[in-house]
PDB file of C-alpha atoms in Angstrom:
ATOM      1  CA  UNK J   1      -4.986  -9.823 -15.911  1.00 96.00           C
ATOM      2  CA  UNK J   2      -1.969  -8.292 -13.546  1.00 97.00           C
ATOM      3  CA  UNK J   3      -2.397 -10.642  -9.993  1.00 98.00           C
ATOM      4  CA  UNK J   4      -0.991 -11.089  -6.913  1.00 98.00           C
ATOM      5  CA  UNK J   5      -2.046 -13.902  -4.654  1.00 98.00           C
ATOM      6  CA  UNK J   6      -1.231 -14.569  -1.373  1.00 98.00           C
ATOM      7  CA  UNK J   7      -0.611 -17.811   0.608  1.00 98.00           C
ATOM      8  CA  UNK J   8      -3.745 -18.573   3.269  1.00 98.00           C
ATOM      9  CA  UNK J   9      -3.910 -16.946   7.010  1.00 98.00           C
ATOM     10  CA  UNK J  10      -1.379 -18.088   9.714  1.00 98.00           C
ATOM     11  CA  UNK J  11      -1.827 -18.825  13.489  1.00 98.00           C
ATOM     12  CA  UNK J  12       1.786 -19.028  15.363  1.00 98.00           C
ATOM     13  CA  UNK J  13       2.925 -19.040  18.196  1.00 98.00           C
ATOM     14  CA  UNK J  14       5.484 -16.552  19.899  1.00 98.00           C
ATOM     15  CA  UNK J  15       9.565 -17.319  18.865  1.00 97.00           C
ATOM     16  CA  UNK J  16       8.596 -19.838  16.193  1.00 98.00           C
ATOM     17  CA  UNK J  17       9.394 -18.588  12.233  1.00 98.00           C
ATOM     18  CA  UNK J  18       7.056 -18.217   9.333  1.00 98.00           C
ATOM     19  CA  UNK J  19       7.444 -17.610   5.928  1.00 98.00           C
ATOM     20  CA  UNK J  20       4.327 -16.103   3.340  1.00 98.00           C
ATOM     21  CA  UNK J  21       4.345 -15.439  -0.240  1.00 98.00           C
ATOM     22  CA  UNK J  22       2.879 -13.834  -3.181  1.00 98.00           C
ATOM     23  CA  UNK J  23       2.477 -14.807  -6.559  1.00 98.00           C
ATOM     24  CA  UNK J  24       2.392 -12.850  -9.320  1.00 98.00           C
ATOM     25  CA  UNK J  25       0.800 -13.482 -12.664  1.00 98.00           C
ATOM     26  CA  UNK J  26       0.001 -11.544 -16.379  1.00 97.00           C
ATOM     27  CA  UNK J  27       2.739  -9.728 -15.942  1.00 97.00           C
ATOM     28  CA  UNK J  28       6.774 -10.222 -16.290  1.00 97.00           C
ATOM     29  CA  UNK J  29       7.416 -10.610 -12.612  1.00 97.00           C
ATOM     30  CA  UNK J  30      11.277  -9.768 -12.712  1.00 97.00           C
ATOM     31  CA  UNK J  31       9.906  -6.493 -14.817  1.00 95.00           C
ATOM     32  CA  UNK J  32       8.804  -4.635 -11.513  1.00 96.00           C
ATOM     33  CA  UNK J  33       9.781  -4.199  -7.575  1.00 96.00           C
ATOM     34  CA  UNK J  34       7.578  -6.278  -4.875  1.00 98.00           C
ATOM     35  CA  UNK J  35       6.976  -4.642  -1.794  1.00 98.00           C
ATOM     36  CA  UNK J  36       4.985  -5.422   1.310  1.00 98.00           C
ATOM     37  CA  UNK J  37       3.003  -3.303   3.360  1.00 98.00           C
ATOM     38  CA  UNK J  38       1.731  -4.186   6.996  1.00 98.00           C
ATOM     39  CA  UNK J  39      -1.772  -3.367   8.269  1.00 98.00           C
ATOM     40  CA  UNK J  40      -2.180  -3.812  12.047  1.00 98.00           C
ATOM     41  CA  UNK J  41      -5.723  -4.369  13.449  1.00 96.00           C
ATOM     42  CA  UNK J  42      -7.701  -1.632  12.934  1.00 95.00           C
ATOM     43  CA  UNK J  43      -5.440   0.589  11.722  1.00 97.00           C
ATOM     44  CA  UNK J  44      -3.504   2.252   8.768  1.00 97.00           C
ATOM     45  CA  UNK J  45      -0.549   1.193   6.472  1.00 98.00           C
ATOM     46  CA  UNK J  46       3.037   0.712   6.679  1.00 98.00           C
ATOM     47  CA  UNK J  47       5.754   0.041   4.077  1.00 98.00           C
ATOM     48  CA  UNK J  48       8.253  -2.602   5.277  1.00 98.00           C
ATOM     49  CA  UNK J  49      10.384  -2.810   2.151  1.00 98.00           C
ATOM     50  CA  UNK J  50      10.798  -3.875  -1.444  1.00 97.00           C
ATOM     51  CA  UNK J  51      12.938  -6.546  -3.830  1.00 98.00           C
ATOM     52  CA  UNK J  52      13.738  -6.317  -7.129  1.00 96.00           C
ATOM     53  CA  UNK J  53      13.035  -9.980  -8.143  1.00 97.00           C
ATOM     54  CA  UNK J  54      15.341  -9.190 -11.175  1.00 96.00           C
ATOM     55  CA  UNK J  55      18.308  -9.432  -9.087  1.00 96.00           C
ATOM     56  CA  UNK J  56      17.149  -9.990  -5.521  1.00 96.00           C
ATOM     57  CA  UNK J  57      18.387  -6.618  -4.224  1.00 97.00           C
ATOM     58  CA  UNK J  58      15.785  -5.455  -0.977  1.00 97.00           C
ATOM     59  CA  UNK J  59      15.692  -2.342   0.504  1.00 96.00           C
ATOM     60  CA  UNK J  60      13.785  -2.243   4.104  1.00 97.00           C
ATOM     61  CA  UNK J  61      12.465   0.662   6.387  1.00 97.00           C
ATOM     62  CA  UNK J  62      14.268   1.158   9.137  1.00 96.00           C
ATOM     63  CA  UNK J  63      11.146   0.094  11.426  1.00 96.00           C
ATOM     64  CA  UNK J  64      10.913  -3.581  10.444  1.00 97.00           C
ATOM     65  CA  UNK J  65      15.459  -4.174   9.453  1.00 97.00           C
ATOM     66  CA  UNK J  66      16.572  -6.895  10.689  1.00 96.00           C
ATOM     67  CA  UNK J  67      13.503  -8.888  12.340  1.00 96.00           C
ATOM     68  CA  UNK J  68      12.071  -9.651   8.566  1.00 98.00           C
ATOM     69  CA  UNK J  69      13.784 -10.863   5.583  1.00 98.00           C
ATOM     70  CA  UNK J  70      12.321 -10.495   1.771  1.00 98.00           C
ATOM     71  CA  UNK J  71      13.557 -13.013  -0.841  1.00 98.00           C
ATOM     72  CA  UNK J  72      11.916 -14.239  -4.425  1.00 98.00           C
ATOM     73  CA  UNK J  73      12.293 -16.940  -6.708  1.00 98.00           C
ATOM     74  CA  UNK J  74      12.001 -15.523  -9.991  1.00 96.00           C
ATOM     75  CA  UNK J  75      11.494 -19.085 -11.636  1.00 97.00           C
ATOM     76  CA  UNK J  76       7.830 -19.411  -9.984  1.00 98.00           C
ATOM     77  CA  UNK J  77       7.221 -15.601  -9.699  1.00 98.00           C
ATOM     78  CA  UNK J  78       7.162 -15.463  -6.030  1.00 98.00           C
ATOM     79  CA  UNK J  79       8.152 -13.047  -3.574  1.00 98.00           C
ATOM     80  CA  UNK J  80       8.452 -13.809   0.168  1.00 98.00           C
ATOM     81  CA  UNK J  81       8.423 -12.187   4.067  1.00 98.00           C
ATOM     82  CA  UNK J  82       9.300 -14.262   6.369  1.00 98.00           C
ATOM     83  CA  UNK J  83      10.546 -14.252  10.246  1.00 98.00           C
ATOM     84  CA  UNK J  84      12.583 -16.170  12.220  1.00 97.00           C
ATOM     85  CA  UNK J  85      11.074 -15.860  15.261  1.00 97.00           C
ATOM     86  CA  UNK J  86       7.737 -14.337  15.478  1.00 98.00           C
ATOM     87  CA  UNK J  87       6.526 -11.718  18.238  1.00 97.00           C
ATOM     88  CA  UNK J  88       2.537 -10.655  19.320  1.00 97.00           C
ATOM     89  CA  UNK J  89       3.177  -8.148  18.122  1.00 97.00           C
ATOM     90  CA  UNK J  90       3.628  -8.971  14.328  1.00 98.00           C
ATOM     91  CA  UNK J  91      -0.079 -10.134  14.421  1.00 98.00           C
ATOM     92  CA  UNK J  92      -1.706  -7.987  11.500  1.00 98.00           C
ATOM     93  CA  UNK J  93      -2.319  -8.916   7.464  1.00 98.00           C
ATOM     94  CA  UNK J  94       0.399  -8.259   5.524  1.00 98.00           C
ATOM     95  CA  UNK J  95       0.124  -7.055   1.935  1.00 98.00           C
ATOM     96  CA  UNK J  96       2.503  -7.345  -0.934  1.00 98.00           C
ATOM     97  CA  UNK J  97       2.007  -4.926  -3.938  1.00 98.00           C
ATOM     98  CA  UNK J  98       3.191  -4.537  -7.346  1.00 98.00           C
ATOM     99  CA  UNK J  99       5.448  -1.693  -6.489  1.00 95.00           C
ATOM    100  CA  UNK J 100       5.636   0.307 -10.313  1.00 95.00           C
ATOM    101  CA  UNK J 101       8.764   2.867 -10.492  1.00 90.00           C
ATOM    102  CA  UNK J 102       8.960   4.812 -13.791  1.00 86.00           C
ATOM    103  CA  UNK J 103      12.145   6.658 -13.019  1.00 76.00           C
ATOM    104  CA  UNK J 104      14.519   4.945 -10.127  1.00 70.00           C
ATOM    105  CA  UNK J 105      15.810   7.879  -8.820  1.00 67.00           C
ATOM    106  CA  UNK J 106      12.426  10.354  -8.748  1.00 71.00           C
ATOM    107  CA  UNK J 107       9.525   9.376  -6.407  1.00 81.00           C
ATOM    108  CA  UNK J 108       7.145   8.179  -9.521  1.00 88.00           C
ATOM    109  CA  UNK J 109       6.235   5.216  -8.212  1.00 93.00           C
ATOM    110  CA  UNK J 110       3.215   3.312  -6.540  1.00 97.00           C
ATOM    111  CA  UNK J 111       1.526   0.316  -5.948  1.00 98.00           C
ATOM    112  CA  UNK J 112      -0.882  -1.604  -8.150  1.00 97.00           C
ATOM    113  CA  UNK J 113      -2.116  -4.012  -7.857  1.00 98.00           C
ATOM    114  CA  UNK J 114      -2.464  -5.211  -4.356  1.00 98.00           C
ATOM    115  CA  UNK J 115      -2.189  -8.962  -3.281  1.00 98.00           C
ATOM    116  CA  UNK J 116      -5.551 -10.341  -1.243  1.00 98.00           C
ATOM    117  CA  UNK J 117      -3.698 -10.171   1.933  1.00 98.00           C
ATOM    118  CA  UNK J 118      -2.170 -12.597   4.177  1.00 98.00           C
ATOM    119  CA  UNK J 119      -3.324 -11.973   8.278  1.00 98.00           C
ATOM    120  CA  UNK J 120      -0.888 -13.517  11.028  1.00 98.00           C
ATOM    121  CA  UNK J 121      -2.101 -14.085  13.989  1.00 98.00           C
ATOM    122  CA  UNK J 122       0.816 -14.785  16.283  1.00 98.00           C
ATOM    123  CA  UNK J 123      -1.225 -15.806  20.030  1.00 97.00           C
ATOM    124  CA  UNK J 124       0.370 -18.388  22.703  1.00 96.00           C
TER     125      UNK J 124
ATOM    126  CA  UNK R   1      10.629  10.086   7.253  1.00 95.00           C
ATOM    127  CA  UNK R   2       8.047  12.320   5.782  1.00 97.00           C
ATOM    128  CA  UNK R   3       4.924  12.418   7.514  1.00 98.00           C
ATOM    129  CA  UNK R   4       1.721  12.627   6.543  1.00 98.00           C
ATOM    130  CA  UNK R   5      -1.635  13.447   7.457  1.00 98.00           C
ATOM    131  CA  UNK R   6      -5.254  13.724   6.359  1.00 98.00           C
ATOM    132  CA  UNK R   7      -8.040  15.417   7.138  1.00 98.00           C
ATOM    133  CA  UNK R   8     -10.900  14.896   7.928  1.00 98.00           C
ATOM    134  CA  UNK R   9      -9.991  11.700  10.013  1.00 98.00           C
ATOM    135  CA  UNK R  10     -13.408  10.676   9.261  1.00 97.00           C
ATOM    136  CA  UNK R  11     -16.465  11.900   7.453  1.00 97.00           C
ATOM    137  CA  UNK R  12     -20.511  11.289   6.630  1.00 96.00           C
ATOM    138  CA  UNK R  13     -21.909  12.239   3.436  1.00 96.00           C
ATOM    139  CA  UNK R  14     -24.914  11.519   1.496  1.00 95.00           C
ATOM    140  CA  UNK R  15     -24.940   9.943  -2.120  1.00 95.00           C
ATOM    141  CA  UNK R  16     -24.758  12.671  -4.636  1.00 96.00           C
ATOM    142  CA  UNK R  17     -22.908  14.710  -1.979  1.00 96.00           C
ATOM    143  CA  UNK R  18     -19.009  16.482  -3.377  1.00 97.00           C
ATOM    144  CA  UNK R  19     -16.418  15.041  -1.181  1.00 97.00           C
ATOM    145  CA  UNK R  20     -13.095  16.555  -0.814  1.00 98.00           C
ATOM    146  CA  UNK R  21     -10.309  14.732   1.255  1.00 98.00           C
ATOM    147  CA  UNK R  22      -7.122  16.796   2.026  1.00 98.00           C
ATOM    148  CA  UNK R  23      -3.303  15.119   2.792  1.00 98.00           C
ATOM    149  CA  UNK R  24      -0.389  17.364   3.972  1.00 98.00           C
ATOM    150  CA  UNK R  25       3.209  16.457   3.523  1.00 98.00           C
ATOM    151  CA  UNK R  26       5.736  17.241   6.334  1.00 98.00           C
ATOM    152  CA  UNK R  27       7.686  18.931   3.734  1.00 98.00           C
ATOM    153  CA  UNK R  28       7.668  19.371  -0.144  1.00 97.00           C
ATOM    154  CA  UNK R  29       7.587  16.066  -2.107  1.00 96.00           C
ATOM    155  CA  UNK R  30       6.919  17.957  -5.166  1.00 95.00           C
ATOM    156  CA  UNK R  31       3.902  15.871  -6.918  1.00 95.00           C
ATOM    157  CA  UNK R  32       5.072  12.219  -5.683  1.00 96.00           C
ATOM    158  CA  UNK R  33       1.541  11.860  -4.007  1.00 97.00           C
ATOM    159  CA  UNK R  34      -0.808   8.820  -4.819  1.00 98.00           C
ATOM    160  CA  UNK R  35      -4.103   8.183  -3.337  1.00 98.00           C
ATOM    161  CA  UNK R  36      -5.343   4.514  -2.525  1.00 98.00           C
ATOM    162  CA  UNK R  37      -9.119   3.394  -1.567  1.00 98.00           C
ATOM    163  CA  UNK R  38      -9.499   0.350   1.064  1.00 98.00           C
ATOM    164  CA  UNK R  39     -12.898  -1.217   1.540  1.00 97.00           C
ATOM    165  CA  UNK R  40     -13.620  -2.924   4.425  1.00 95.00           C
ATOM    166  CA  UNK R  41     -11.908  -6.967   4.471  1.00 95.00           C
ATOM    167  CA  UNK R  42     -10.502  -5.831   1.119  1.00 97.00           C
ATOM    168  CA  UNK R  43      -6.629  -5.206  -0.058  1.00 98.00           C
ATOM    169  CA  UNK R  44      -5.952  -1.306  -0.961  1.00 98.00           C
ATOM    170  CA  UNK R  45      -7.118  -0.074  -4.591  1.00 98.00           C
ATOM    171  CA  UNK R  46      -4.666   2.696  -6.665  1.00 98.00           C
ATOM    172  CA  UNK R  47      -7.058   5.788  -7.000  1.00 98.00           C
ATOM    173  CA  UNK R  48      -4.929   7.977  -8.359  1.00 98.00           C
ATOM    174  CA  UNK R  49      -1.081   8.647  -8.706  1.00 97.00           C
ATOM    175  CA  UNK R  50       1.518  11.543  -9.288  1.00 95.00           C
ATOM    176  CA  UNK R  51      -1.323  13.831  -7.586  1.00 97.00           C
ATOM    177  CA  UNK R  52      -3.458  13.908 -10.538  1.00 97.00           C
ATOM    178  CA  UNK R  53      -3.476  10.860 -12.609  1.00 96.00           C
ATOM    179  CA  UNK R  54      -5.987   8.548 -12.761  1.00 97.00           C
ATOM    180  CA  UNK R  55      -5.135   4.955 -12.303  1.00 97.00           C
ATOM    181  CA  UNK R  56      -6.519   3.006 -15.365  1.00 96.00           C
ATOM    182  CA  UNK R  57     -10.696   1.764 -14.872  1.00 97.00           C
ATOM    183  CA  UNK R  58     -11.369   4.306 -11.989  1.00 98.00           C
ATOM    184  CA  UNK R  59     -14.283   6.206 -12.331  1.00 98.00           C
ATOM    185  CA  UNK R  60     -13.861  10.394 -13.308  1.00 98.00           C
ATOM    186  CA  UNK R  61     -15.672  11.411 -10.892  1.00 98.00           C
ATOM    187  CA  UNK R  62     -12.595  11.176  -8.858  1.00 98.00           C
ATOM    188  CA  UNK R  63     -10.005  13.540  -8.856  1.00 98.00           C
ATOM    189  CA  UNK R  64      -6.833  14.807  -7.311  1.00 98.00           C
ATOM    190  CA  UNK R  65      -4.832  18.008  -7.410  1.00 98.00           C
ATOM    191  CA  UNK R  66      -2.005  19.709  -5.674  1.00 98.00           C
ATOM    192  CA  UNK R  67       1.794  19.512  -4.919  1.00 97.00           C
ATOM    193  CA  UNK R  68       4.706  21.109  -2.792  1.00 97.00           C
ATOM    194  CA  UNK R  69       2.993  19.656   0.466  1.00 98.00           C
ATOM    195  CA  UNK R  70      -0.866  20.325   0.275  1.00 98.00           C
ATOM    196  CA  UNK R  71      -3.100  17.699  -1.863  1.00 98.00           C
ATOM    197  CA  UNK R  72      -6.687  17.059  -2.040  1.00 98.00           C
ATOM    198  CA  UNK R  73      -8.726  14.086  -3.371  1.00 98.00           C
ATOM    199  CA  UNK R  74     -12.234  14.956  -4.291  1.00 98.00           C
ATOM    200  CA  UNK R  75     -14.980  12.520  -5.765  1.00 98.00           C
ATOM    201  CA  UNK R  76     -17.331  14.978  -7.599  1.00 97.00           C
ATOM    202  CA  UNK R  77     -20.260  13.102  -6.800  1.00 96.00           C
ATOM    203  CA  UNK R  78     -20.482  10.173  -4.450  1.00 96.00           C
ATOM    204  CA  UNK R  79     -21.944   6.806  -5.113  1.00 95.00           C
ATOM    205  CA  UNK R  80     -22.562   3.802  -2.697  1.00 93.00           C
ATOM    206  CA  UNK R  81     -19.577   1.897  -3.845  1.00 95.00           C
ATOM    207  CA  UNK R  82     -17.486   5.035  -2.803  1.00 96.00           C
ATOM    208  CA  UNK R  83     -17.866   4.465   0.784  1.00 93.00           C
ATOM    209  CA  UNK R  84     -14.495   3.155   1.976  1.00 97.00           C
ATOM    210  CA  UNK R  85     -11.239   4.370   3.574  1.00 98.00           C
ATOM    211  CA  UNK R  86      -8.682   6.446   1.835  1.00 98.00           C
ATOM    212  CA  UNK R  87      -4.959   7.115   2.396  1.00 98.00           C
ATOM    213  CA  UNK R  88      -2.431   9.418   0.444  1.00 98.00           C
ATOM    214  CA  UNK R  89       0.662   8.269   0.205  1.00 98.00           C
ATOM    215  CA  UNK R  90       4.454   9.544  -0.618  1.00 97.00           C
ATOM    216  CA  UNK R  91       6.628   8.092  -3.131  1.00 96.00           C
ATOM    217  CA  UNK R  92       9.707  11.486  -2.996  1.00 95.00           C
ATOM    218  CA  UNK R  93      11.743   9.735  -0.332  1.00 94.00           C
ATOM    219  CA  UNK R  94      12.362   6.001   0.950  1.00 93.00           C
ATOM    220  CA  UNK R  95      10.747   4.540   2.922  1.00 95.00           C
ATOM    221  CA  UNK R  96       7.207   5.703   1.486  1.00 96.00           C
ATOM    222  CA  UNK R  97       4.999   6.688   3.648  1.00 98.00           C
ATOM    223  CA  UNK R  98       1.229   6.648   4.293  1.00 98.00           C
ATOM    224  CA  UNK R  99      -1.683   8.991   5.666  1.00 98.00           C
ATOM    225  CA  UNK R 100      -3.741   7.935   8.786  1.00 98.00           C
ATOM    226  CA  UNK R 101      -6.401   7.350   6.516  1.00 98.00           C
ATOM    227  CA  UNK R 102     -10.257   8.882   5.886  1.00 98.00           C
ATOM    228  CA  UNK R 103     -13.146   6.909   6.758  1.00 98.00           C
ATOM    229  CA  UNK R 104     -15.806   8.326   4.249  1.00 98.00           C
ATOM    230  CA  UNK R 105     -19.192   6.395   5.578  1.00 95.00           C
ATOM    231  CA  UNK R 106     -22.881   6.977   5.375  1.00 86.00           C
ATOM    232  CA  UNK R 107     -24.843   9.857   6.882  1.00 85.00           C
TER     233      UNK R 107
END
């Protein structure tokens, strides 16, 4: 079976860093892109960006460059978002998803499966 | 970045009811359209991708059609475990992009 699981929930406070992964399993990891996906309270989904755990390349959205960094370790099949100093505003749970792309350069791709979710709660 | 919305924001229907769920790209994205199903507490579940396929283990009675910029979703007939939130989604340009979502809940 294709799985992604997530580290536990998080409670930080404001400036300090944090770092969450997702495992993958039943599959060959370095085969497909990772991406995360953020889901503030209440509300709907965003892409943050993507890594290739082949070769480590990432690729962000614009809304979330430069105040989160993706990495992986392709020996233990993890992917990772982290932050170096965390706001109130990056409280939500935070998704990473198998992110399947049959041709590079068209748009047929998508993501399944879904990790459990990870929710930050970032609160002085 | 392509938007994209959905309508009905939110919707009550009945089991046995026909749903149909509509998403509108802000401009063509061809048929790079998938369609994911959230339950509440739960991670997001592939429905359906390139506008009409359907993801491996999901039920027939959902469907999807369309491309250019108009899409629907439709779940022929709707069962209790359908009630849930649903989002379209992009995948023509980076960064993909998502719907607002449709609650579908119980009348």
């Amino acid at each position: 079976e294709v799985q992604l699981v997530q580290s536990g929930a998080e409670v930080k406070k404001p400036g300090e860093s944090l770092r969450i992964s997702c495992k993958g399993s039943g599959y060959s990891f370095t085969s497909y892109w990772i991406s995360w996906v953020r889901q503030m309270p209440g509300k709907g989904l965003e892409w943050m960006g993507r890594i290739d755990p082949s070769d480590s390349y990432t690729n962000y959205s614009p809304s979330f460059q430069g105040h989160v960094t993706i990495s992986a370790d392709k020996s233990i099949s993890t992917a990772y978002l982290q932050w170096s100093s965390l706001k109130a505003s990056d409280t939500a749970m935070y998704y990473c998803a198998r992110h399947i792309v049959v041709v590079v350069a068209a748009g047929d791709n998508w993501f399944d499966p879904w990790g459990q979710g990870t929710l930050v709660t970032v609160s002085s | 970045d392509i938007q994209m919305t959905q309508s009905p924001s939110s919707l009550s229907a009945s089991v046995g009811d026909r749903v149909t769920i509509t998403c509108r790209a802000s401009q063509s994205i061809s048929s790079y359209l998938n369609w994911y199903q959230q339950k509440p507490g739960k991670a997001p579940k592939l429905l359906i991708y390139a506008a009409s396929s359907l993801q491996s283990g999901v039920p027939s009675r959902f469907s999807g059609s369309g491309s250019g910029t108009d899409f629907t979703l439709t779940i022929s007939s709707l069962q209790p475990e359908d009630f849930a939130t649903y989002y379209c989604q992009q995948s023509y340009s980076t960064p993909p992009t998502f719907g607002p979502g449709t609650k579908v809940d119980i009348k």
